Coordinates of C-alpha atoms in Angstrom, one line a residue:
M49 CA 102.8 141.4 99.0
Q50 CA 104.2 138.5 100.0
K51 CA 107.0 139.1 103.0
N52 CA 110.1 137.2 102.2
Q53 CA 110.5 134.4 104.6
R54 CA 113.9 135.0 105.4
N55 CA 113.3 138.3 106.6
K56 CA 113.9 137.8 110.3
K57 CA 112.2 139.7 113.0
I58 CA 113.7 140.7 116.5
S59 CA 111.3 140.1 119.3
T60 CA 110.9 142.3 122.2
G61 CA 113.0 140.2 124.6
V62 CA 116.1 140.3 122.3
A63 CA 118.8 142.1 123.3
F64 CA 119.9 145.3 121.9
A65 CA 123.2 143.7 121.0
V66 CA 121.5 141.4 118.5
M67 CA 119.8 144.5 117.3
A68 CA 123.2 146.2 116.5
A69 CA 124.6 142.9 114.8
F70 CA 121.2 142.8 112.6
L71 CA 122.0 146.6 111.4
S72 CA 125.8 146.0 111.0
L73 CA 124.7 143.8 107.9
Y74 CA 124.5 145.5 104.5
A75 CA 122.2 142.6 103.2
I76 CA 118.9 144.3 103.2
M77 CA 115.8 142.5 104.8
S78 CA 112.9 143.0 102.2
C79 CA 109.4 141.7 101.4
N80 CA 111.2 140.3 98.3
R81 CA 114.6 139.7 97.3
T82 CA 116.4 142.6 95.2
F83 CA 119.2 140.8 93.9
P84 CA 119.9 137.0 93.6
D85 CA 123.3 137.2 95.4
Q86 CA 122.0 139.0 98.5
Q87 CA 121.8 136.7 101.9
N88 CA 119.5 138.3 104.3
Q89 CA 120.9 136.1 107.0
L90 CA 120.9 137.2 110.7
R91 CA 124.2 136.3 112.8
T92 CA 123.9 135.9 116.6
G93 CA 126.6 135.7 119.0
Y94 CA 127.1 139.3 119.3
P95 CA 127.9 140.4 122.9
D96 CA 126.7 143.7 124.1
S97 CA 128.2 146.9 122.8
A98 CA 130.9 148.9 125.0
Q99 CA 128.2 151.7 125.7
G100 CA 125.3 149.2 127.0
A101 CA 123.1 150.2 124.0
A102 CA 120.2 148.0 125.0
L103 CA 118.8 151.0 127.4
N104 CA 116.9 154.1 126.8
R105 CA 115.9 153.5 123.2
K106 CA 114.1 156.8 121.9
V107 CA 112.8 158.1 118.4
L108 CA 112.6 161.7 117.1
Y109 CA 110.6 161.6 113.8
L110 CA 110.5 164.6 111.6
I111 CA 108.0 164.5 108.5
L112 CA 108.7 167.2 105.8
D113 CA 105.8 167.5 103.5
G114 CA 106.7 168.4 100.0
A115 CA 110.6 168.1 100.6
E116 CA 111.5 166.6 96.7
G117 CA 114.5 164.6 97.5
K118 CA 116.7 165.8 94.7
Q119 CA 116.0 169.2 95.1
I120 CA 117.0 168.8 98.7
Q121 CA 120.4 167.4 97.8
A122 CA 121.0 170.1 95.7
L123 CA 120.3 172.6 98.4
N124 CA 122.4 170.5 100.8
P125 CA 120.8 172.4 103.8
P126 CA 123.6 172.3 106.9
N127 CA 121.4 170.9 109.6
I128 CA 120.0 168.2 107.4
R129 CA 123.4 167.5 106.0
S130 CA 125.1 167.2 109.4
L131 CA 122.7 164.2 110.0
L132 CA 124.6 162.1 107.2
A133 CA 127.9 161.6 108.7
N134 CA 126.0 159.1 110.9
G135 CA 123.4 158.1 108.8
V136 CA 121.8 155.8 106.3
Y137 CA 120.0 157.8 103.9
S138 CA 118.8 158.1 100.2
W139 CA 117.8 161.3 98.1
V140 CA 116.3 159.1 95.6
G141 CA 113.6 157.0 97.5
V142 CA 110.2 156.8 96.1
S143 CA 107.1 157.4 98.2
G144 CA 105.5 154.5 97.3
G145 CA 104.7 151.8 94.5
L146 CA 101.0 152.1 93.9
P147 CA 99.0 154.7 92.0
P148 CA 97.3 156.0 95.1
D149 CA 100.7 156.8 96.8
S150 CA 100.9 160.1 94.4
T151 CA 98.3 161.9 97.3
L152 CA 99.4 163.3 100.3
P153 CA 97.1 161.3 103.0
A154 CA 98.2 158.0 101.3
T155 CA 101.9 159.0 101.7
W156 CA 101.4 160.2 105.4
T157 CA 99.7 156.6 105.9
N158 CA 102.5 154.9 104.3
M159 CA 105.2 156.7 106.5
M160 CA 103.1 156.1 109.7
T161 CA 101.8 152.7 109.2
G162 CA 104.4 150.9 107.0
I163 CA 101.4 149.5 105.1
P164 CA 100.8 149.7 101.3
T165 CA 97.9 151.7 100.4
D166 CA 95.9 149.0 98.8
K167 CA 95.4 147.4 102.6
T168 CA 95.1 150.6 104.1
N169 CA 92.7 152.0 101.6
V170 CA 93.7 155.5 101.9
G171 CA 93.7 157.5 98.6
V172 CA 92.7 160.9 98.1
N173 CA 91.1 161.2 101.9
F174 CA 90.6 159.0 104.9
Q175 CA 86.9 158.0 104.4
S176 CA 87.9 154.6 103.5
A177 CA 90.6 154.2 105.9
N178 CA 91.1 150.6 107.5
F179 CA 93.2 151.6 110.5
S180 CA 91.4 148.9 112.6
Q181 CA 93.2 146.3 110.8
Y182 CA 96.3 148.2 109.8
P183 CA 96.8 150.8 112.6
T184 CA 99.6 153.3 112.8
F185 CA 103.0 152.4 114.7
I186 CA 101.6 154.8 117.5
S187 CA 98.5 152.6 118.0
R188 CA 100.4 149.7 117.9
I189 CA 103.0 150.6 120.5
K190 CA 100.5 152.0 122.7
T191 CA 98.5 148.6 122.6
M192 CA 101.9 146.6 123.2
A193 CA 103.3 148.9 125.6
A194 CA 100.5 151.4 127.1
G195 CA 102.9 153.4 129.3
T196 CA 105.0 154.5 126.4
R197 CA 105.1 158.3 125.9
I198 CA 104.5 159.0 122.3
A199 CA 104.0 162.9 121.7
G200 CA 102.8 164.2 118.2
F201 CA 102.7 167.5 116.8
A202 CA 101.2 168.5 113.4
A203 CA 100.7 171.4 111.2
S204 CA 98.0 169.9 109.2
A205 CA 95.0 169.0 110.6
L206 CA 94.1 165.6 108.8
F207 CA 97.5 164.3 110.0
S208 CA 96.7 165.2 113.6
Q209 CA 92.9 163.5 113.3
Y210 CA 93.8 160.3 111.8
L211 CA 97.3 159.6 112.3
L212 CA 98.2 160.8 115.9
K213 CA 94.9 160.0 117.3
D214 CA 96.4 157.4 120.1
A215 CA 99.3 159.5 120.8
T216 CA 99.8 160.5 124.4
V217 CA 100.0 164.1 123.4
N218 CA 98.4 165.0 120.3
T219 CA 98.9 169.0 119.6
L220 CA 97.8 170.5 116.2
T221 CA 99.1 174.3 115.4
E222 CA 97.6 174.4 111.9
N223 CA 99.9 175.9 108.9
N224 CA 102.4 177.1 111.7
D225 CA 105.8 175.0 111.2
E226 CA 107.3 177.2 113.7
Q227 CA 104.9 176.7 116.5
V228 CA 105.5 172.9 115.7
T229 CA 109.2 173.1 116.3
Q230 CA 108.7 174.9 119.5
N231 CA 106.3 172.1 120.8
V232 CA 108.7 169.6 119.8
M233 CA 111.5 171.2 121.6
S234 CA 109.3 171.7 124.6
E235 CA 108.7 167.6 124.6
L236 CA 112.3 167.0 124.5
G237 CA 112.9 169.1 127.5
K238 CA 111.0 166.5 129.5
P239 CA 112.9 163.6 130.6
E240 CA 110.0 161.1 130.2
A241 CA 110.3 162.1 126.1
T242 CA 110.6 158.8 124.1
I243 CA 108.9 158.9 120.9
V244 CA 108.6 162.3 119.2
V245 CA 106.6 162.9 116.1
G246 CA 106.7 166.7 114.2
Q247 CA 104.9 167.0 110.8
F248 CA 105.8 170.0 109.1
H249 CA 104.1 171.7 106.0
S250 CA 105.4 174.7 104.9
I251 CA 107.9 173.4 102.3
A252 CA 104.8 171.8 100.5
A253 CA 102.9 175.0 100.6
A254 CA 105.7 176.9 99.2
G255 CA 106.2 174.3 96.5
D256 CA 102.5 174.6 95.5
Q257 CA 102.5 177.9 94.9
Y258 CA 106.0 178.6 93.2
G259 CA 107.2 175.3 92.2
Y260 CA 109.1 172.5 93.7
L261 CA 112.6 173.5 92.3
A262 CA 115.7 174.3 94.0
A263 CA 116.3 177.3 91.7
T264 CA 113.0 178.9 93.1
A265 CA 113.9 181.3 95.9
E266 CA 110.6 180.9 97.8
Y267 CA 110.9 177.0 97.8
S268 CA 114.6 177.3 98.8
N269 CA 113.9 179.6 101.4
A270 CA 111.0 177.5 102.8
V271 CA 113.5 174.5 102.8
N272 CA 116.2 176.6 104.7
R273 CA 113.6 177.6 106.9
V274 CA 112.8 174.4 108.0
D275 CA 116.3 173.1 108.0
G276 CA 116.9 176.1 110.8
Y277 CA 113.7 174.5 112.9
I278 CA 115.8 171.0 112.6
G279 CA 118.9 172.8 113.8
A280 CA 117.2 174.2 116.9
I281 CA 115.4 170.8 117.4
M282 CA 118.9 168.8 117.2
A283 CA 120.3 171.4 119.4
T284 CA 117.5 171.1 122.4
L285 CA 118.0 167.1 121.9
K286 CA 121.7 167.1 122.7
K287 CA 121.2 169.4 125.8
R288 CA 118.9 166.9 127.3
T289 CA 120.3 165.6 130.8
G290 CA 121.6 162.2 130.0
Y291 CA 121.7 162.3 126.4
K292 CA 124.9 160.6 126.1
Q293 CA 123.4 157.5 127.9
E294 CA 120.3 157.8 125.9
N295 CA 119.9 155.7 122.3
W296 CA 118.3 158.2 120.2
L297 CA 117.3 157.2 116.6
V298 CA 116.5 160.3 114.5
V299 CA 114.7 160.1 111.4
V300 CA 113.9 162.9 108.9
A301 CA 111.8 161.9 106.0
S302 CA 109.8 163.4 103.0
N303 CA 107.2 162.5 101.1
L304 CA 104.9 163.9 98.2
N305 CA 105.8 166.7 96.0
G306 CA 103.3 168.7 93.9
T307 CA 102.0 167.8 90.3
V308 CA 105.0 169.5 88.8
N309 CA 106.5 166.9 86.5
K310 CA 109.5 168.9 84.8
Y311 CA 109.4 166.2 81.7
A312 CA 105.8 166.5 80.3
G313 CA 105.8 164.9 76.9
T314 CA 108.5 162.2 77.6
A315 CA 108.0 158.8 79.2
A316 CA 109.8 159.7 82.4
A317 CA 106.8 160.6 84.4
A318 CA 105.4 157.0 83.6
T319 CA 108.1 155.3 86.0
Y320 CA 108.4 154.9 89.7
F321 CA 111.6 156.7 89.7
G322 CA 110.7 159.3 87.0
D323 CA 107.8 160.6 89.0
S324 CA 109.2 163.8 90.7
R325 CA 106.1 163.8 92.7
R326 CA 107.1 160.7 94.7
N327 CA 110.9 161.6 94.8
N328 CA 111.5 161.5 98.7
F329 CA 114.2 161.2 100.9
V330 CA 114.6 159.5 104.2
I331 CA 117.7 160.0 106.8
F332 CA 118.3 157.3 109.6
S333 CA 120.9 159.0 111.7
S334 CA 122.5 157.7 115.2
P335 CA 125.6 158.7 116.7
R336 CA 126.2 155.1 116.6
F337 CA 125.8 154.8 112.6
K338 CA 128.4 154.6 110.1
E339 CA 127.4 156.5 106.8
L340 CA 125.7 154.6 104.2
Q341 CA 124.1 156.2 101.1
V342 CA 121.6 154.3 99.1
N343 CA 122.0 154.8 95.6
P344 CA 119.2 154.7 92.8
N345 CA 117.5 151.0 92.2
G346 CA 119.5 149.5 95.0
A347 CA 123.3 148.6 94.5
P348 CA 123.6 148.3 90.9
A349 CA 123.8 151.5 88.7
S350 CA 121.7 149.8 86.0
T351 CA 118.9 147.2 86.1
A352 CA 120.5 145.2 83.4
G353 CA 120.8 141.5 84.3
Y354 CA 118.8 142.3 87.7
V355 CA 115.2 142.7 86.3
N356 CA 113.4 141.1 83.9
Y357 CA 112.7 142.9 80.5
I358 CA 108.8 142.6 80.4
D359 CA 106.7 144.1 77.5
S360 CA 105.3 143.5 74.1
V361 CA 106.7 144.3 71.0
L362 CA 105.1 144.3 67.1
Q363 CA 106.4 141.5 65.1
L364 CA 107.9 142.9 61.8
Q365 CA 107.6 140.0 59.3
G366 CA 106.7 138.9 55.9
T367 CA 108.2 139.8 52.6
G368 CA 107.0 141.8 49.3
A369 CA 103.3 142.9 49.4
N370 CA 102.8 140.9 52.7
Q371 CA 105.0 142.9 54.6
V372 CA 104.2 144.2 58.1
R373 CA 105.7 147.6 58.5
V374 CA 105.5 150.8 60.2
Y375 CA 105.7 154.2 58.4
G376 CA 104.7 157.7 59.2
N377 CA 104.4 161.1 57.2
D378 CA 107.3 163.3 58.6
D379 CA 105.2 166.6 57.9
K380 CA 107.2 168.3 60.4
H381 CA 110.4 167.2 58.5
I382 CA 112.2 166.3 61.8
F383 CA 114.3 163.6 60.3
D384 CA 115.6 165.6 57.6
L385 CA 119.4 166.2 57.9
I386 CA 120.3 169.9 58.0
K387 CA 123.9 171.2 57.7
G388 CA 124.8 172.7 61.1
T389 CA 122.8 170.0 63.2
Q390 CA 123.3 167.1 64.9
R391 CA 121.1 163.8 65.5
T392 CA 121.0 160.7 67.5
L393 CA 118.9 157.6 66.9
E394 CA 118.5 154.6 69.4
F395 CA 116.5 151.7 69.4
K396 CA 116.4 147.9 70.6
L397 CA 116.6 145.3 68.1
K398 CA 116.3 141.4 68.2
V399 CA 116.6 139.1 65.5
P400 CA 115.6 135.4 65.9
A401 CA 118.5 133.1 65.5
T402 CA 119.4 132.2 62.0
N403 CA 116.7 134.4 60.6
Y404 CA 118.1 135.8 58.0
K405 CA 117.2 135.1 54.6
T406 CA 119.6 135.0 51.7
E407 CA 117.7 135.4 48.5
I408 CA 119.6 137.8 46.4
N409 CA 123.3 137.0 45.9
G410 CA 123.8 135.7 49.1
Q411 CA 122.5 138.5 51.0
G412 CA 119.6 139.1 53.5
F413 CA 118.8 142.8 53.6
Y414 CA 116.7 144.2 56.4
N415 CA 116.1 148.2 56.6
L416 CA 115.8 149.3 60.1
F417 CA 115.0 152.9 60.1
G418 CA 115.1 155.7 57.6
T419 CA 113.5 158.2 55.1
L420 CA 115.3 157.0 51.7
R421 CA 112.7 154.9 50.1
A422 CA 115.1 152.7 47.9
Q423 CA 118.8 151.5 48.2
T424 CA 120.2 152.6 45.0
N425 CA 122.8 154.9 43.9
T426 CA 121.1 155.9 40.6
D427 CA 117.5 156.8 41.8
N428 CA 118.6 160.4 42.1
Q429 CA 114.8 161.4 43.3
A430 CA 115.5 159.7 46.8
A431 CA 116.8 162.0 48.7
G432 CA 117.0 160.7 52.3
W433 CA 118.9 158.3 54.5
H434 CA 118.4 155.1 56.1
I435 CA 120.2 152.5 58.6
M436 CA 119.9 148.8 57.5
T437 CA 121.3 145.4 58.4
C438 CA 122.0 142.6 56.2
A439 CA 123.4 139.0 56.4
G440 CA 125.3 136.6 54.3
W441 CA 128.5 138.1 52.5
C442 CA 127.8 141.3 53.5
N443 CA 127.1 140.6 57.2
N444 CA 127.3 144.5 58.5
T445 CA 125.1 147.3 59.1
K446 CA 125.2 149.8 56.9
L447 CA 124.1 153.9 56.6
F448 CA 123.0 154.9 53.5
I449 CA 122.5 158.7 52.5
N450 CA 121.4 160.0 49.3
F451 CA 121.7 163.8 48.4
A452 CA 119.1 163.5 45.1
T453 CA 121.8 165.0 42.9
A454 CA 123.9 163.3 39.9
D455 CA 127.1 163.4 41.9
R456 CA 126.2 162.7 45.4
H457 CA 124.8 159.5 46.5
D458 CA 125.8 156.5 48.7
E459 CA 128.6 154.9 46.9
G460 CA 131.6 155.3 45.2
N461 CA 134.2 158.2 46.2
N462 CA 131.6 159.7 48.7
G463 CA 132.2 156.5 50.8
Q464 CA 130.3 153.8 52.3
Y465 CA 130.9 152.5 55.7
D466 CA 129.9 149.0 57.4
A467 CA 130.1 148.4 60.8
E468 CA 129.3 145.0 62.9
R469 CA 125.8 144.2 62.7
P470 CA 123.8 142.7 65.8
G471 CA 123.8 138.9 65.8
D472 CA 120.8 137.0 64.7
D473 CA 121.0 135.4 68.1
G474 CA 117.8 135.9 69.6
Q475 CA 118.9 138.6 71.8
W476 CA 118.0 142.2 72.4
H477 CA 120.8 144.6 71.5
N478 CA 121.1 148.6 71.7
I479 CA 121.5 150.4 68.7
A480 CA 122.9 153.9 68.5
L481 CA 123.5 156.1 65.5
V482 CA 125.2 159.6 66.0
I483 CA 125.1 162.1 63.1
N484 CA 127.1 165.4 63.2
W485 CA 127.2 167.7 60.5
P486 CA 129.2 170.8 61.3
A487 CA 128.0 174.2 60.1
N488 CA 131.6 174.7 58.6
S489 CA 132.0 171.5 57.1
N490 CA 130.7 169.6 53.9
L491 CA 131.4 166.3 55.6
I492 CA 128.5 164.6 57.5
K493 CA 130.0 162.5 60.2
F494 CA 128.6 159.5 61.9
K495 CA 129.1 156.8 64.8
F496 CA 127.6 153.5 65.6
Y497 CA 127.3 152.0 68.7
M498 CA 126.1 148.5 69.6
D499 CA 125.4 147.7 73.2
G500 CA 126.5 151.1 74.6
T501 CA 130.1 150.3 72.9
L502 CA 131.4 152.5 69.9
R503 CA 132.1 150.2 67.1
T504 CA 134.7 150.2 64.5
I505 CA 133.4 150.9 60.9
N506 CA 135.1 150.2 57.6
D507 CA 135.2 152.1 54.3
R508 CA 133.6 150.0 51.8
Q509 CA 136.5 151.0 49.5
G510 CA 138.8 149.3 51.9
S511 CA 140.9 152.3 52.5
R512 CA 140.7 152.7 56.4
A513 CA 138.9 151.5 59.5
T514 CA 137.6 154.3 61.7
T515 CA 135.4 154.7 64.6
E516 CA 133.9 157.8 62.7
G517 CA 132.6 157.5 59.4
E518 CA 132.0 160.4 56.9
Y519 CA 130.1 161.3 54.0
D520 CA 131.1 164.3 51.6
A521 CA 128.0 166.5 51.2
G522 CA 129.7 168.7 48.5
N523 CA 127.5 171.8 48.1
A524 CA 124.6 170.4 49.5
T525 CA 123.3 171.9 52.8
S526 CA 120.3 169.7 53.4
I527 CA 118.7 166.3 52.9
V528 CA 115.3 166.8 52.6
S529 CA 113.2 163.6 51.9
K530 CA 109.5 163.3 50.5
G531 CA 108.0 163.2 53.9
K532 CA 107.9 159.8 55.4
F533 CA 109.7 158.0 57.3
Y534 CA 110.0 154.0 57.8
I535 CA 110.5 151.5 60.7
G536 CA 111.4 148.4 58.9
P537 CA 111.0 148.1 55.1
P538 CA 110.0 150.9 53.2
T539 CA 106.7 150.6 51.8
D540 CA 107.9 151.7 48.2
A541 CA 111.1 149.9 48.3
L542 CA 112.8 148.4 45.2
P543 CA 112.8 144.7 45.1
Q544 CA 116.1 144.1 46.8
M545 CA 114.9 146.0 49.9
N546 CA 112.1 143.5 50.3
I547 CA 114.1 140.7 51.4
Y548 CA 114.6 140.7 54.7
S549 CA 114.4 138.9 58.2
D550 CA 110.9 136.9 58.3
N551 CA 110.8 137.9 62.0
C552 CA 112.6 141.1 63.7
Y553 CA 111.7 143.0 66.5
I554 CA 112.1 146.7 66.9
T555 CA 111.1 148.8 70.1
D556 CA 111.6 151.8 72.2
L557 CA 112.8 154.0 69.3
R558 CA 114.2 157.4 70.3
Y559 CA 115.5 160.3 68.0
W560 CA 117.1 163.5 69.5
N561 CA 118.2 166.6 67.9
V562 CA 121.5 166.5 69.5
A563 CA 124.8 164.4 69.3
F564 CA 125.2 161.9 72.4
T565 CA 128.7 161.3 73.4
D566 CA 130.2 158.1 73.9
A567 CA 129.5 158.3 77.8
D568 CA 125.8 159.2 77.0
V569 CA 125.0 156.2 74.8
A570 CA 127.0 154.0 77.4
K571 CA 124.7 155.3 80.1
Y572 CA 121.4 155.8 78.7
S573 CA 120.9 153.6 75.6
C574 CA 120.4 150.5 77.4
K575 CA 117.4 151.9 79.4
S576 CA 113.9 151.0 78.4
Y577 CA 112.4 154.2 79.5
I578 CA 113.6 157.7 79.7
P579 CA 115.2 158.5 83.5
D580 CA 114.5 161.8 84.8
D581 CA 118.0 162.7 85.0
H582 CA 118.6 162.3 81.3
P583 CA 120.5 165.3 80.0
Y584 CA 118.8 165.9 76.9
L585 CA 115.2 165.6 77.6
N586 CA 114.4 168.7 76.0
K587 CA 115.9 167.5 72.6
L588 CA 113.7 164.4 72.3
V589 CA 111.8 164.8 69.0
A590 CA 110.7 161.6 68.3
Y591 CA 109.7 158.3 70.6
Y592 CA 108.2 155.2 69.7
K593 CA 107.9 152.2 72.0
L594 CA 106.0 150.1 69.6
N595 CA 104.5 147.9 72.3
N596 CA 101.1 148.7 71.7
L597 CA 98.4 150.2 69.3
S598 CA 95.7 152.3 69.3
G599 CA 93.6 150.8 66.0
N600 CA 96.7 150.9 63.8
V601 CA 98.5 153.8 65.2
V602 CA 101.8 153.9 66.7
K603 CA 102.0 156.8 69.1
D604 CA 104.9 159.0 69.1
L605 CA 105.6 160.0 73.0
S606 CA 107.7 162.9 72.3
P607 CA 106.5 166.5 72.5
T608 CA 106.2 166.3 68.3
G609 CA 103.5 164.0 68.6
Q610 CA 104.3 163.0 64.8
D611 CA 102.4 159.3 65.0
A612 CA 102.9 156.4 62.8
I613 CA 100.9 153.4 61.6
V614 CA 101.3 149.8 60.9
V615 CA 100.9 149.0 57.4
D616 CA 99.4 145.1 57.4
P617 CA 97.9 144.1 54.1
S618 CA 97.9 140.3 55.0
K619 CA 96.2 141.1 58.5
R620 CA 99.1 139.1 60.2
A621 CA 100.5 141.8 62.4
N622 CA 100.6 140.8 66.1
F623 CA 102.4 142.0 69.4
T624 CA 104.4 139.7 71.1
K625 CA 104.9 139.5 74.8
F626 CA 108.2 138.6 76.3
N627 CA 109.6 138.5 80.0
E628 CA 113.2 137.8 79.5
T629 CA 116.5 138.8 81.5
A630 CA 118.3 140.8 78.9
K631 CA 121.9 141.6 80.0
G632 CA 122.2 144.5 77.6
V633 CA 119.2 146.2 78.4
C634 CA 118.2 148.1 81.6
P635 CA 114.4 147.5 82.3
D636 CA 111.8 150.1 83.9
P637 CA 111.6 148.9 87.4
N638 CA 108.3 147.2 87.9
S639 CA 105.9 148.0 90.4
N640 CA 107.5 145.9 93.2
F641 CA 111.1 147.1 92.4
Y642 CA 110.5 150.7 93.9
K643 CA 111.6 148.7 97.2
A644 CA 115.3 149.0 96.1
T645 CA 115.2 152.2 97.4
I646 CA 114.4 153.6 100.7
T647 CA 110.5 154.5 101.0
G648 CA 108.4 156.0 103.6
L649 CA 107.0 152.5 104.4
D650 CA 110.2 151.7 105.9
V651 CA 110.3 153.6 108.8
P652 CA 107.6 152.1 111.0
M653 CA 109.5 148.9 110.6
L654 CA 112.8 150.5 111.8
I655 CA 111.0 152.2 114.7
Y656 CA 109.6 148.9 116.0
Q657 CA 112.9 147.2 115.4
W658 CA 114.7 150.0 117.3
M659 CA 112.2 150.1 120.2
G660 CA 112.4 146.4 120.4
F661 CA 109.1 145.2 119.4
G662 CA 108.5 142.4 117.2
T663 CA 107.0 142.8 113.8
P664 CA 105.0 139.7 112.9
D665 CA 104.1 138.7 109.0
S666 CA 100.3 139.2 110.2
W667 CA 100.7 142.8 110.6
G668 CA 101.3 142.9 106.7
L669 CA 104.2 145.4 106.8
G670 CA 105.7 146.3 103.5
G671 CA 109.0 148.1 104.6
R672 CA 112.3 146.7 105.3
I673 CA 115.2 147.4 107.4
W674 CA 118.1 149.5 105.7
S675 CA 121.2 148.5 107.7
T676 CA 124.5 150.0 108.5
G677 CA 127.9 149.4 110.2
Y678 CA 127.6 150.4 113.9
T679 CA 130.9 152.4 115.5
D680 CA 130.8 150.5 118.7
V681 CA 129.8 146.9 118.3
V682 CA 132.3 144.4 119.5
P683 CA 133.2 141.7 116.9
P684 CA 131.9 137.9 117.8
Q685 CA 134.6 135.9 119.6

């Protein structure tokens, strides 16, 4: 990793007042720029604080194996909570950004060295560990200031053996968090205590046996028990003679959780933020800190416009028999519309600028998705539905529904509704269609959304404009297709359906058996991945990323597992790679974007800075300083 050269370091001899000023900046020092408008400039000229904070700098560092951040936030244990009022913290941190960071030795090493695992070579064990080049913060401080007292107390033998080996005191009480607590309290009772490390393992043990969920009694009991240990430790700390004259930084941090991904069958686990194993929490607390909670992915609520949308996508192209298209057999009939059910369809669409053809009556048609094999109001054998868009005089997006009966089709008195279509502007747009067929109604209701916003739709008869269209199903109770679905043009379409955009791109198509609210669409449709806080993960019934092939197979990433294939008679199908900033799309954070949240890598960096030691680039640290306001810094004159 390349360090941002503006990431200034505070040397040993710099007065603590400068450190206080540095920490008072909300702009974050990191090894990469998170957002373009952040300025990581260090101000100088701050006088000493009123409390003479340059003296007696000390650290208490408590490591809680297996304490998943979101579960701890939900449990809200009182002693951990008490640290927040004077803390910088996050419940949505990640333990690291590399695949090896999903092992406990690797996450321990991150937390004790501040070095990414691609350098330390720690994975499932310590056999290849490169601690000679990348030592722990304990080893570095002991080298720079041999007289510094550092005491470590561990509940795990490997932690004690490899990560506390250079500590002044290194005590192992294996699988005994209560005794770790007693040892930490005993150390805090010594006037010479300076840096104290405690490693606890009982939460992870409970999680491994019973599951890492706040709702599980055994897991929540383990969390509350360790929280009680923290309360006793903090009470002992505050009873120290001269505590008010000392300058304590308290760090409480977690690391790896078990392989308990609650969202198997979706792509959530494939993202750095969706993998519950890596969801850690970190709290930096001091009586002098102002509270600052770090939200997911840094400051903005979404990554739209901040992170490049990087992927590949199938190019749907051609006309007539040479069309490149995708179709699948809907053997499980998940795309049938049934009375009493709800559906939501989402996908990303990009049409190159001025790329619609106008070959029939000044129109260029393009089918986007559906089960209806043809656009016609006379083919009564073609039960199904589809969503399409067209250019020219029609210039809109349409939903067609055909009931395969003589008096129920997609035209005439039953209503046809047109909504604003995505422009052929070469930009990615989010399209969403929500369908609701109430059990007590013969009206199929639907809404169109583009880029997260509900669109007005117009009755083709010109009678009204509305945000919710409806089809009269009459006595029909279902729309059952012939068991096929299409992405792009139907394979057996009528001729007018073969006239469509030369090049059109569809990706990230998701289908849910629930009707999204307006707020759901606005929050989730822009995302190019399914986040782990999605409220309808168990409602996902089709998911086609359309960004890669296995042969000619397009994988269904949903639990349904109903794959599709690419039809490519002229052998012209190809995947187009793209790397662009898409204002309307919230991309999956890349492998470096995990640094937008607090990680275990950040802890050693702050400990070095707090204790007054410089951190040269040659150390290869992967962390950053998360800053807060101070309660007692005198403003510059």
